Amino acid sequence: MPQARRRRTMVFIGLDGHHNTGPGSAVGGVWLNEPANKAKLFAKTALSINCEHPSTIQTYVRPRYLAGDVVHWSNMYTAQQWYAGGPSRPELTTISVKAFKEFGVPLLTEPNPRPPAGDLGRLYRFTPGVATSEFFHYFHTDRETPDTVPWTGLQATTRAYAKIIDEVNKQPLRTFQRPEEPVPTR
């Protein structure tokens, strides 16, 4: 579809991580939050998705009736913690929960009460965002493998995210945009 006929443009951003520490760490996330960059990059943002840890195998350590201090694997992916717009964007929450149900993404029954995890935690106050994640015993680049990220869970989450994008794209931008929210206090 020619750009002139598109309602919105999709931009994919890969960041340098958020678990690294010390001088010069997580520079991508810091750069995104600088006022000039934030205004330029997110002024017309309808949706941000943090696709970190989209599925993980359900594991158990020391289950009640099994011996040994080993990680036991199941044949199913685990329910995920989630965030979808927060209290200020109930429309995004409704769209997201419906999509997750439609494609069989198992969720914890309530959204995460804290700010979203991962890189969306840097953006959610000024951009509408969605994230599901769980990692249990295996996560990040050295542990997220085809064995620990079941294709069925990855497929379910991917299809739900695609549906969320389609549904958000049907709405006017003002449906999801809000003034920047204050930094939460603990």
Short mmCIF file of N, CA and C in Angstrom, two decimals:
data_model
loop_
_atom_site.label_atom_id
_atom_site.label_comp_id
_atom_site.label_asym_id
_atom_site.label_seq_id
_atom_site.Cartn_x
_atom_site.Cartn_y
_atom_site.Cartn_z
N MET A 1 0.85 -1.17 0.00
CA MET A 1 0.00 0.00 0.00
C MET A 1 0.90 1.24 0.00
N PRO A 2 0.64 2.18 -0.88
CA PRO A 2 1.46 3.40 -0.92
C PRO A 2 1.35 4.18 0.39
N GLN A 3 2.43 4.83 0.77
CA GLN A 3 2.45 5.55 2.04
C GLN A 3 1.34 6.59 2.13
N ALA A 4 1.00 7.22 1.03
CA ALA A 4 -0.05 8.24 1.05
C ALA A 4 -1.40 7.67 1.47
N ARG A 5 -1.61 6.38 1.27
CA ARG A 5 -2.89 5.76 1.62
C ARG A 5 -2.86 5.07 2.99
N ARG A 6 -1.70 4.99 3.61
CA ARG A 6 -1.60 4.36 4.93
C ARG A 6 -2.09 5.29 6.02
N ARG A 7 -2.82 4.73 6.94
CA ARG A 7 -3.28 5.53 8.08
C ARG A 7 -2.11 5.86 9.01
N ARG A 8 -1.22 4.89 9.19
CA ARG A 8 -0.08 5.07 10.09
C ARG A 8 1.14 4.35 9.52
N THR A 9 2.28 4.70 10.06
CA THR A 9 3.54 4.05 9.69
C THR A 9 4.04 3.26 10.89
N MET A 10 4.55 2.07 10.64
CA MET A 10 5.12 1.26 11.72
C MET A 10 6.63 1.50 11.78
N VAL A 11 7.12 1.71 12.98
CA VAL A 11 8.55 1.89 13.21
C VAL A 11 8.98 0.85 14.23
N PHE A 12 10.04 0.12 13.92
CA PHE A 12 10.56 -0.90 14.83
C PHE A 12 11.86 -0.38 15.43
N ILE A 13 11.96 -0.46 16.74
CA ILE A 13 13.14 0.03 17.45
C ILE A 13 13.74 -1.12 18.25
N GLY A 14 15.01 -1.35 18.07
CA GLY A 14 15.74 -2.32 18.88
C GLY A 14 16.68 -1.56 19.80
N LEU A 15 16.61 -1.83 21.08
CA LEU A 15 17.44 -1.12 22.04
C LEU A 15 18.60 -1.99 22.51
N ASP A 16 19.52 -1.35 23.20
CA ASP A 16 20.75 -2.01 23.65
C ASP A 16 20.60 -2.71 24.99
N GLY A 17 19.41 -2.86 25.48
CA GLY A 17 19.20 -3.62 26.70
C GLY A 17 18.95 -2.74 27.91
N HIS A 18 18.47 -3.39 28.98
CA HIS A 18 18.20 -2.65 30.20
C HIS A 18 18.72 -3.37 31.44
N HIS A 19 19.45 -4.44 31.25
CA HIS A 19 20.03 -5.14 32.40
C HIS A 19 21.50 -4.80 32.60
N ASN A 20 22.07 -4.07 31.66
CA ASN A 20 23.47 -3.68 31.79
C ASN A 20 23.56 -2.45 32.70
N THR A 21 24.70 -2.27 33.34
CA THR A 21 24.85 -1.18 34.30
C THR A 21 26.16 -0.45 34.05
N GLY A 22 26.32 0.67 34.72
CA GLY A 22 27.57 1.43 34.63
C GLY A 22 27.48 2.55 33.63
N PRO A 23 28.53 3.36 33.56
CA PRO A 23 28.55 4.49 32.64
C PRO A 23 28.35 4.03 31.19
N GLY A 24 27.47 4.70 30.48
CA GLY A 24 27.23 4.38 29.08
C GLY A 24 26.27 3.23 28.85
N SER A 25 25.68 2.68 29.89
CA SER A 25 24.77 1.55 29.70
C SER A 25 23.37 2.03 29.34
N ALA A 26 22.65 1.20 28.62
CA ALA A 26 21.26 1.46 28.23
C ALA A 26 21.10 2.82 27.56
N VAL A 27 22.07 3.18 26.72
CA VAL A 27 22.04 4.51 26.10
C VAL A 27 20.83 4.69 25.19
N GLY A 28 20.34 3.63 24.58
CA GLY A 28 19.16 3.76 23.71
C GLY A 28 17.94 4.21 24.47
N GLY A 29 17.69 3.60 25.62
CA GLY A 29 16.55 3.99 26.44
C GLY A 29 16.68 5.39 26.98
N VAL A 30 17.89 5.76 27.36
CA VAL A 30 18.13 7.12 27.85
C VAL A 30 17.88 8.12 26.72
N TRP A 31 18.38 7.80 25.52
CA TRP A 31 18.21 8.67 24.36
C TRP A 31 16.73 8.86 24.03
N LEU A 32 15.95 7.80 24.09
CA LEU A 32 14.51 7.90 23.80
C LEU A 32 13.80 8.84 24.76
N ASN A 33 14.29 8.96 25.98
CA ASN A 33 13.64 9.78 26.99
C ASN A 33 14.11 11.23 27.02
N GLU A 34 15.11 11.57 26.23
CA GLU A 34 15.53 12.97 26.16
C GLU A 34 14.39 13.77 25.54
N PRO A 35 14.04 14.92 26.13
CA PRO A 35 12.85 15.66 25.69
C PRO A 35 12.75 15.90 24.18
N ALA A 36 13.82 16.30 23.53
CA ALA A 36 13.76 16.57 22.09
C ALA A 36 13.47 15.30 21.30
N ASN A 37 14.12 14.20 21.68
CA ASN A 37 13.89 12.94 20.97
C ASN A 37 12.50 12.40 21.25
N LYS A 38 12.07 12.50 22.48
CA LYS A 38 10.75 12.02 22.87
C LYS A 38 9.66 12.74 22.07
N ALA A 39 9.77 14.06 21.97
CA ALA A 39 8.77 14.84 21.24
C ALA A 39 8.77 14.48 19.75
N LYS A 40 9.95 14.31 19.19
CA LYS A 40 10.05 14.00 17.76
C LYS A 40 9.57 12.58 17.45
N LEU A 41 9.97 11.62 18.27
CA LEU A 41 9.67 10.22 17.97
C LEU A 41 8.25 9.80 18.35
N PHE A 42 7.69 10.37 19.40
CA PHE A 42 6.44 9.82 19.94
C PHE A 42 5.23 10.75 19.84
N ALA A 43 5.36 11.88 19.16
CA ALA A 43 4.25 12.82 19.06
C ALA A 43 3.02 12.20 18.41
N LYS A 44 3.22 11.30 17.48
CA LYS A 44 2.09 10.69 16.77
C LYS A 44 2.00 9.19 17.02
N THR A 45 2.51 8.72 18.13
CA THR A 45 2.52 7.29 18.42
C THR A 45 1.15 6.82 18.88
N ALA A 46 0.64 5.81 18.19
CA ALA A 46 -0.65 5.21 18.57
C ALA A 46 -0.44 3.99 19.46
N LEU A 47 0.73 3.36 19.37
CA LEU A 47 0.96 2.12 20.12
C LEU A 47 2.44 1.79 20.19
N SER A 48 2.90 1.41 21.37
CA SER A 48 4.23 0.83 21.56
C SER A 48 4.04 -0.56 22.13
N ILE A 49 4.77 -1.52 21.60
CA ILE A 49 4.70 -2.90 22.10
C ILE A 49 6.09 -3.32 22.52
N ASN A 50 6.22 -3.81 23.74
CA ASN A 50 7.47 -4.40 24.19
C ASN A 50 7.35 -5.91 23.96
N CYS A 51 8.08 -6.41 22.99
CA CYS A 51 7.99 -7.83 22.60
C CYS A 51 9.02 -8.69 23.32
N GLU A 52 9.39 -8.31 24.50
CA GLU A 52 10.39 -9.04 25.27
C GLU A 52 9.76 -10.21 26.01
N HIS A 53 10.33 -11.37 25.92
CA HIS A 53 9.85 -12.58 26.59
C HIS A 53 8.40 -12.92 26.23
N PRO A 54 8.10 -13.15 24.95
CA PRO A 54 6.71 -13.36 24.53
C PRO A 54 6.12 -14.71 24.92
N SER A 55 6.94 -15.64 25.33
CA SER A 55 6.45 -16.96 25.75
C SER A 55 7.60 -17.69 26.44
N THR A 56 7.26 -18.55 27.37
CA THR A 56 8.28 -19.38 28.01
C THR A 56 7.66 -20.68 28.48
N ILE A 57 8.46 -21.71 28.48
CA ILE A 57 8.00 -23.02 28.92
C ILE A 57 7.69 -22.98 30.42
N GLN A 58 6.62 -23.62 30.82
CA GLN A 58 6.29 -23.70 32.25
C GLN A 58 7.28 -24.66 32.91
N THR A 59 7.94 -24.18 33.94
CA THR A 59 8.91 -25.00 34.66
C THR A 59 8.59 -24.99 36.15
N TYR A 60 9.13 -25.98 36.83
CA TYR A 60 8.95 -26.09 38.28
C TYR A 60 10.27 -26.51 38.90
N VAL A 61 10.57 -25.98 40.06
CA VAL A 61 11.73 -26.41 40.83
C VAL A 61 11.20 -27.05 42.10
N ARG A 62 11.62 -28.27 42.32
CA ARG A 62 11.22 -29.03 43.50
C ARG A 62 9.70 -29.13 43.65
N PRO A 63 9.01 -29.61 42.63
CA PRO A 63 7.58 -29.83 42.81
C PRO A 63 7.33 -30.84 43.92
N ARG A 64 6.20 -30.79 44.50
CA ARG A 64 5.88 -31.53 45.72
C ARG A 64 6.17 -33.03 45.64
N TYR A 65 5.83 -33.67 44.56
CA TYR A 65 5.93 -35.13 44.49
C TYR A 65 7.11 -35.63 43.66
N LEU A 66 8.01 -34.75 43.27
CA LEU A 66 9.18 -35.17 42.51
C LEU A 66 10.43 -34.89 43.32
N ALA A 67 11.39 -35.76 43.22
CA ALA A 67 12.62 -35.63 44.00
C ALA A 67 13.67 -34.83 43.23
N GLY A 68 14.58 -34.27 43.96
CA GLY A 68 15.73 -33.62 43.35
C GLY A 68 15.58 -32.12 43.21
N ASP A 69 16.72 -31.47 43.27
CA ASP A 69 16.77 -30.02 43.09
C ASP A 69 17.08 -29.71 41.63
N VAL A 70 16.18 -30.06 40.76
CA VAL A 70 16.36 -29.81 39.33
C VAL A 70 15.14 -29.06 38.81
N VAL A 71 15.29 -28.46 37.66
CA VAL A 71 14.18 -27.78 37.00
C VAL A 71 13.41 -28.83 36.20
N HIS A 72 12.13 -28.95 36.48
CA HIS A 72 11.27 -29.87 35.74
C HIS A 72 10.49 -29.08 34.70
N TRP A 73 10.44 -29.61 33.48
CA TRP A 73 9.77 -28.93 32.39
C TRP A 73 8.38 -29.50 32.19
N SER A 74 7.47 -28.66 31.74
CA SER A 74 6.13 -29.12 31.36
C SER A 74 6.06 -29.16 29.83
N ASN A 75 4.87 -29.43 29.33
CA ASN A 75 4.68 -29.40 27.87
C ASN A 75 3.81 -28.21 27.47
N MET A 76 3.80 -27.16 28.29
CA MET A 76 2.94 -26.00 28.04
C MET A 76 3.68 -24.72 28.41
N TYR A 77 3.29 -23.65 27.74
CA TYR A 77 3.85 -22.35 28.10
C TYR A 77 3.08 -21.76 29.27
N THR A 78 3.71 -20.83 29.95
CA THR A 78 3.17 -20.30 31.19
C THR A 78 2.34 -19.03 30.98
N ALA A 79 1.47 -18.74 31.92
CA ALA A 79 0.71 -17.49 31.90
C ALA A 79 1.68 -16.32 32.05
N GLN A 80 1.31 -15.20 31.47
CA GLN A 80 2.21 -14.06 31.44
C GLN A 80 1.65 -12.89 32.26
N GLN A 81 2.59 -12.14 32.85
CA GLN A 81 2.21 -10.85 33.42
C GLN A 81 1.94 -9.92 32.24
N TRP A 82 1.14 -8.90 32.43
CA TRP A 82 0.79 -8.05 31.30
C TRP A 82 0.46 -6.62 31.71
N TYR A 83 0.58 -5.75 30.73
CA TYR A 83 0.23 -4.34 30.85
C TYR A 83 -0.37 -3.95 29.52
N ALA A 84 -1.48 -3.22 29.53
CA ALA A 84 -2.12 -2.81 28.28
C ALA A 84 -2.78 -1.44 28.47
N GLY A 85 -1.98 -0.41 28.40
CA GLY A 85 -2.50 0.94 28.45
C GLY A 85 -2.66 1.55 29.82
N GLY A 86 -2.81 0.72 30.83
CA GLY A 86 -2.99 1.24 32.18
C GLY A 86 -4.34 1.90 32.38
N PRO A 87 -4.57 2.46 33.56
CA PRO A 87 -5.87 3.04 33.89
C PRO A 87 -6.28 4.21 32.99
N SER A 88 -5.31 4.91 32.41
CA SER A 88 -5.64 6.08 31.59
C SER A 88 -6.02 5.73 30.15
N ARG A 89 -5.87 4.48 29.77
CA ARG A 89 -6.20 4.06 28.40
C ARG A 89 -7.05 2.79 28.41
N PRO A 90 -8.26 2.86 28.94
CA PRO A 90 -9.09 1.65 29.03
C PRO A 90 -9.44 1.05 27.67
N GLU A 91 -9.48 1.88 26.63
CA GLU A 91 -9.77 1.36 25.29
C GLU A 91 -8.68 0.38 24.85
N LEU A 92 -7.44 0.71 25.14
CA LEU A 92 -6.33 -0.18 24.78
C LEU A 92 -6.37 -1.46 25.60
N THR A 93 -6.74 -1.35 26.86
CA THR A 93 -6.87 -2.54 27.70
C THR A 93 -7.93 -3.47 27.12
N THR A 94 -9.08 -2.93 26.74
CA THR A 94 -10.17 -3.74 26.19
C THR A 94 -9.75 -4.43 24.90
N ILE A 95 -9.14 -3.69 23.99
CA ILE A 95 -8.67 -4.26 22.72
C ILE A 95 -7.67 -5.38 22.99
N SER A 96 -6.73 -5.14 23.89
CA SER A 96 -5.66 -6.11 24.14
C SER A 96 -6.17 -7.38 24.79
N VAL A 97 -6.99 -7.25 25.82
CA VAL A 97 -7.51 -8.45 26.50
C VAL A 97 -8.32 -9.30 25.52
N LYS A 98 -9.11 -8.65 24.69
CA LYS A 98 -9.91 -9.40 23.70
C LYS A 98 -8.99 -10.16 22.73
N ALA A 99 -7.93 -9.51 22.27
CA ALA A 99 -6.99 -10.17 21.34
C ALA A 99 -6.25 -11.31 22.03
N PHE A 100 -5.82 -11.11 23.26
CA PHE A 100 -5.12 -12.18 23.97
C PHE A 100 -6.03 -13.39 24.15
N LYS A 101 -7.29 -13.16 24.47
CA LYS A 101 -8.24 -14.27 24.60
C LYS A 101 -8.48 -14.96 23.27
N GLU A 102 -8.66 -14.16 22.22
CA GLU A 102 -8.94 -14.73 20.89
C GLU A 102 -7.85 -15.68 20.43
N PHE A 103 -6.60 -15.37 20.74
CA PHE A 103 -5.49 -16.19 20.25
C PHE A 103 -4.87 -17.08 21.31
N GLY A 104 -5.53 -17.21 22.45
CA GLY A 104 -5.10 -18.17 23.45
C GLY A 104 -3.84 -17.82 24.21
N VAL A 105 -3.60 -16.54 24.42
CA VAL A 105 -2.44 -16.12 25.21
C VAL A 105 -2.84 -16.20 26.68
N PRO A 106 -2.20 -17.08 27.47
CA PRO A 106 -2.56 -17.18 28.88
C PRO A 106 -2.01 -15.98 29.66
N LEU A 107 -2.87 -15.35 30.42
CA LEU A 107 -2.49 -14.16 31.18
C LEU A 107 -2.78 -14.37 32.66
N LEU A 108 -2.06 -13.65 33.50
CA LEU A 108 -2.47 -13.54 34.89
C LEU A 108 -3.82 -12.82 34.88
N THR A 109 -4.67 -13.08 35.85
CA THR A 109 -6.04 -12.56 35.78
C THR A 109 -6.13 -11.04 35.87
N GLU A 110 -5.16 -10.40 36.47
CA GLU A 110 -5.16 -8.94 36.58
C GLU A 110 -3.89 -8.38 35.94
N PRO A 111 -3.97 -7.17 35.37
CA PRO A 111 -2.76 -6.57 34.82
C PRO A 111 -1.76 -6.26 35.93
N ASN A 112 -0.52 -6.13 35.54
CA ASN A 112 0.54 -5.81 36.48
C ASN A 112 0.21 -4.47 37.14
N PRO A 113 0.14 -4.39 38.47
CA PRO A 113 -0.19 -3.13 39.14
C PRO A 113 0.95 -2.12 39.11
N ARG A 114 2.15 -2.60 38.84
CA ARG A 114 3.31 -1.71 38.75
C ARG A 114 3.48 -1.25 37.31
N PRO A 115 4.31 -0.25 37.07
CA PRO A 115 4.61 0.12 35.70
C PRO A 115 5.12 -1.09 34.92
N PRO A 116 4.91 -1.10 33.61
CA PRO A 116 5.30 -2.27 32.84
C PRO A 116 6.80 -2.56 32.94
N ALA A 117 7.12 -3.82 32.84
CA ALA A 117 8.52 -4.25 32.91
C ALA A 117 9.23 -3.95 31.59
N GLY A 118 10.53 -4.08 31.62
CA GLY A 118 11.33 -3.95 30.41
C GLY A 118 11.37 -2.53 29.88
N ASP A 119 11.64 -2.43 28.59
CA ASP A 119 11.83 -1.12 27.99
C ASP A 119 10.56 -0.29 27.92
N LEU A 120 9.39 -0.92 27.95
CA LEU A 120 8.15 -0.15 27.98
C LEU A 120 8.05 0.66 29.27
N GLY A 121 8.73 0.22 30.31
CA GLY A 121 8.76 0.97 31.56
C GLY A 121 9.35 2.36 31.40
N ARG A 122 10.13 2.57 30.35
CA ARG A 122 10.69 3.89 30.07
C ARG A 122 9.72 4.77 29.27
N LEU A 123 8.73 4.15 28.63
CA LEU A 123 7.89 4.87 27.67
C LEU A 123 6.43 5.03 28.06
N TYR A 124 5.92 4.19 28.92
CA TYR A 124 4.47 4.10 29.14
C TYR A 124 3.83 5.40 29.63
N ARG A 125 4.59 6.29 30.27
CA ARG A 125 4.00 7.52 30.79
C ARG A 125 3.63 8.50 29.68
N PHE A 126 4.23 8.36 28.49
CA PHE A 126 3.94 9.30 27.41
C PHE A 126 3.55 8.63 26.10
N THR A 127 3.42 7.33 26.09
CA THR A 127 2.99 6.65 24.87
C THR A 127 2.13 5.45 25.24
N PRO A 128 1.09 5.16 24.46
CA PRO A 128 0.26 3.99 24.75
C PRO A 128 1.06 2.71 24.51
N GLY A 129 1.00 1.80 25.45
CA GLY A 129 1.83 0.61 25.33
C GLY A 129 1.18 -0.67 25.78
N VAL A 130 1.69 -1.77 25.22
CA VAL A 130 1.25 -3.12 25.55
C VAL A 130 2.48 -3.99 25.74
N ALA A 131 2.42 -4.86 26.73
CA ALA A 131 3.50 -5.82 26.95
C ALA A 131 2.95 -7.04 27.67
N THR A 132 3.41 -8.19 27.25
CA THR A 132 3.23 -9.42 28.02
C THR A 132 4.62 -9.99 28.19
N SER A 133 4.88 -10.60 29.31
CA SER A 133 6.19 -11.23 29.47
C SER A 133 6.17 -12.17 30.66
N GLU A 134 6.99 -13.14 30.56
CA GLU A 134 7.27 -14.03 31.68
C GLU A 134 8.55 -14.75 31.32
N PHE A 135 9.31 -15.13 32.30
CA PHE A 135 10.60 -15.73 31.98
C PHE A 135 10.98 -16.87 32.90
N PHE A 136 10.43 -16.97 34.07
CA PHE A 136 10.76 -18.04 35.00
C PHE A 136 12.26 -18.32 35.02
N HIS A 137 12.67 -19.48 34.58
CA HIS A 137 14.06 -19.90 34.72
C HIS A 137 14.93 -19.65 33.49
N TYR A 138 14.32 -19.35 32.36
CA TYR A 138 15.08 -19.19 31.12
C TYR A 138 14.68 -17.88 30.46
N PHE A 139 15.66 -16.97 30.34
CA PHE A 139 15.34 -15.73 29.65
C PHE A 139 16.58 -15.06 29.11
N HIS A 140 16.35 -14.15 28.21
CA HIS A 140 17.32 -13.35 27.48
C HIS A 140 18.12 -14.20 26.50
N THR A 141 19.02 -13.54 25.80
CA THR A 141 19.59 -14.13 24.59
C THR A 141 20.26 -15.47 24.78
N ASP A 142 20.86 -15.71 25.92
CA ASP A 142 21.55 -16.98 26.09
C ASP A 142 20.63 -18.09 26.57
N ARG A 143 19.44 -17.77 27.00
CA ARG A 143 18.53 -18.79 27.53
C ARG A 143 17.22 -18.91 26.75
N GLU A 144 16.86 -17.90 25.99
CA GLU A 144 15.64 -18.01 25.19
C GLU A 144 15.99 -18.71 23.88
N THR A 145 15.67 -19.98 23.83
CA THR A 145 15.99 -20.84 22.70
C THR A 145 14.70 -21.50 22.20
N PRO A 146 14.74 -22.17 21.06
CA PRO A 146 13.54 -22.89 20.61
C PRO A 146 13.02 -23.90 21.64
N ASP A 147 13.88 -24.40 22.49
CA ASP A 147 13.43 -25.34 23.53
C ASP A 147 12.68 -24.64 24.66
N THR A 148 13.09 -23.43 25.01
CA THR A 148 12.50 -22.74 26.16
C THR A 148 11.41 -21.74 25.77
N VAL A 149 11.32 -21.41 24.49
CA VAL A 149 10.26 -20.52 24.00
C VAL A 149 9.40 -21.35 23.04
N PRO A 150 8.32 -21.94 23.53
CA PRO A 150 7.51 -22.81 22.69
C PRO A 150 6.91 -22.06 21.50
N TRP A 151 7.00 -22.67 20.34
CA TRP A 151 6.49 -21.99 19.14
C TRP A 151 5.00 -21.71 19.26
N THR A 152 4.27 -22.54 19.97
CA THR A 152 2.83 -22.33 20.12
C THR A 152 2.54 -21.06 20.92
N GLY A 153 3.31 -20.82 21.97
CA GLY A 153 3.14 -19.60 22.75
C GLY A 153 3.60 -18.37 21.98
N LEU A 154 4.71 -18.51 21.27
CA LEU A 154 5.22 -17.41 20.45
C LEU A 154 4.21 -17.05 19.37
N GLN A 155 3.62 -18.07 18.74
CA GLN A 155 2.61 -17.83 17.71
C GLN A 155 1.38 -17.13 18.30
N ALA A 156 0.91 -17.58 19.44
CA ALA A 156 -0.27 -16.97 20.06
C ALA A 156 -0.03 -15.50 20.37
N THR A 157 1.11 -15.19 20.97
CA THR A 157 1.42 -13.81 21.33
C THR A 157 1.59 -12.95 20.08
N THR A 158 2.28 -13.47 19.07
CA THR A 158 2.49 -12.72 17.83
C THR A 158 1.16 -12.40 17.16
N ARG A 159 0.29 -13.38 17.08
CA ARG A 159 -1.02 -13.16 16.45
C ARG A 159 -1.85 -12.15 17.25
N ALA A 160 -1.78 -12.22 18.57
CA ALA A 160 -2.51 -11.25 19.39
C ALA A 160 -1.97 -9.84 19.18
N TYR A 161 -0.64 -9.69 19.13
CA TYR A 161 -0.06 -8.37 18.88
C TYR A 161 -0.50 -7.84 17.52
N ALA A 162 -0.53 -8.69 16.50
CA ALA A 162 -0.98 -8.26 15.17
C ALA A 162 -2.43 -7.78 15.22
N LYS A 163 -3.27 -8.50 15.93
CA LYS A 163 -4.67 -8.11 16.08
C LYS A 163 -4.79 -6.77 16.82
N ILE A 164 -4.00 -6.59 17.86
CA ILE A 164 -4.01 -5.32 18.60
C ILE A 164 -3.62 -4.17 17.67
N ILE A 165 -2.58 -4.37 16.87
CA ILE A 165 -2.16 -3.34 15.90
C ILE A 165 -3.31 -3.01 14.96
N ASP A 166 -3.95 -4.03 14.41
CA ASP A 166 -5.08 -3.80 13.49
C ASP A 166 -6.21 -3.03 14.16
N GLU A 167 -6.55 -3.39 15.38
CA GLU A 167 -7.66 -2.73 16.08
C GLU A 167 -7.31 -1.30 16.47
N VAL A 168 -6.09 -1.07 16.93
CA VAL A 168 -5.66 0.29 17.26
C VAL A 168 -5.67 1.15 16.00
N ASN A 169 -5.27 0.57 14.89
CA ASN A 169 -5.21 1.31 13.63
C ASN A 169 -6.58 1.77 13.15
N LYS A 170 -7.64 1.16 13.62
CA LYS A 170 -9.00 1.56 13.24
C LYS A 170 -9.48 2.80 14.01
N GLN A 171 -8.78 3.14 15.07
CA GLN A 171 -9.21 4.23 15.96
C GLN A 171 -8.44 5.52 15.64
N PRO A 172 -9.06 6.66 15.91
CA PRO A 172 -8.32 7.91 15.77
C PRO A 172 -7.20 7.99 16.81
N LEU A 173 -6.16 8.68 16.48
CA LEU A 173 -5.00 8.80 17.36
C LEU A 173 -5.38 9.34 18.74
N ARG A 174 -6.32 10.26 18.80
CA ARG A 174 -6.71 10.88 20.08
C ARG A 174 -7.29 9.87 21.07
N THR A 175 -7.75 8.71 20.57
CA THR A 175 -8.28 7.68 21.46
C THR A 175 -7.23 7.21 22.46
N PHE A 176 -5.97 7.19 22.05
CA PHE A 176 -4.92 6.60 22.87
C PHE A 176 -3.93 7.61 23.44
N GLN A 177 -3.87 8.79 22.89
CA GLN A 177 -2.90 9.76 23.37
C GLN A 177 -3.39 10.47 24.62
N ARG A 178 -2.47 10.71 25.53
CA ARG A 178 -2.74 11.40 26.79
C ARG A 178 -1.56 12.31 27.10
N PRO A 179 -1.77 13.31 27.96
CA PRO A 179 -0.61 14.07 28.43
C PRO A 179 0.33 13.13 29.20
N GLU A 180 1.58 13.49 29.23
CA GLU A 180 2.54 12.64 29.96
C GLU A 180 2.13 12.51 31.41
N GLU A 181 2.13 11.27 31.88
CA GLU A 181 1.75 10.99 33.26
C GLU A 181 2.94 11.24 34.18
N PRO A 182 2.69 11.60 35.44
CA PRO A 182 3.80 11.83 36.38
C PRO A 182 4.53 10.53 36.71
N VAL A 183 5.75 10.67 37.13
CA VAL A 183 6.53 9.52 37.58
C VAL A 183 5.87 9.00 38.86
N PRO A 184 5.57 7.70 38.92
CA PRO A 184 4.92 7.17 40.12
C PRO A 184 5.83 7.26 41.34
N THR A 185 5.23 7.48 42.48
CA THR A 185 5.99 7.48 43.73
C THR A 185 5.78 6.14 44.42
N ARG A 186 6.76 5.72 45.15
CA ARG A 186 6.67 4.41 45.81
C ARG A 186 6.09 4.53 47.17
#
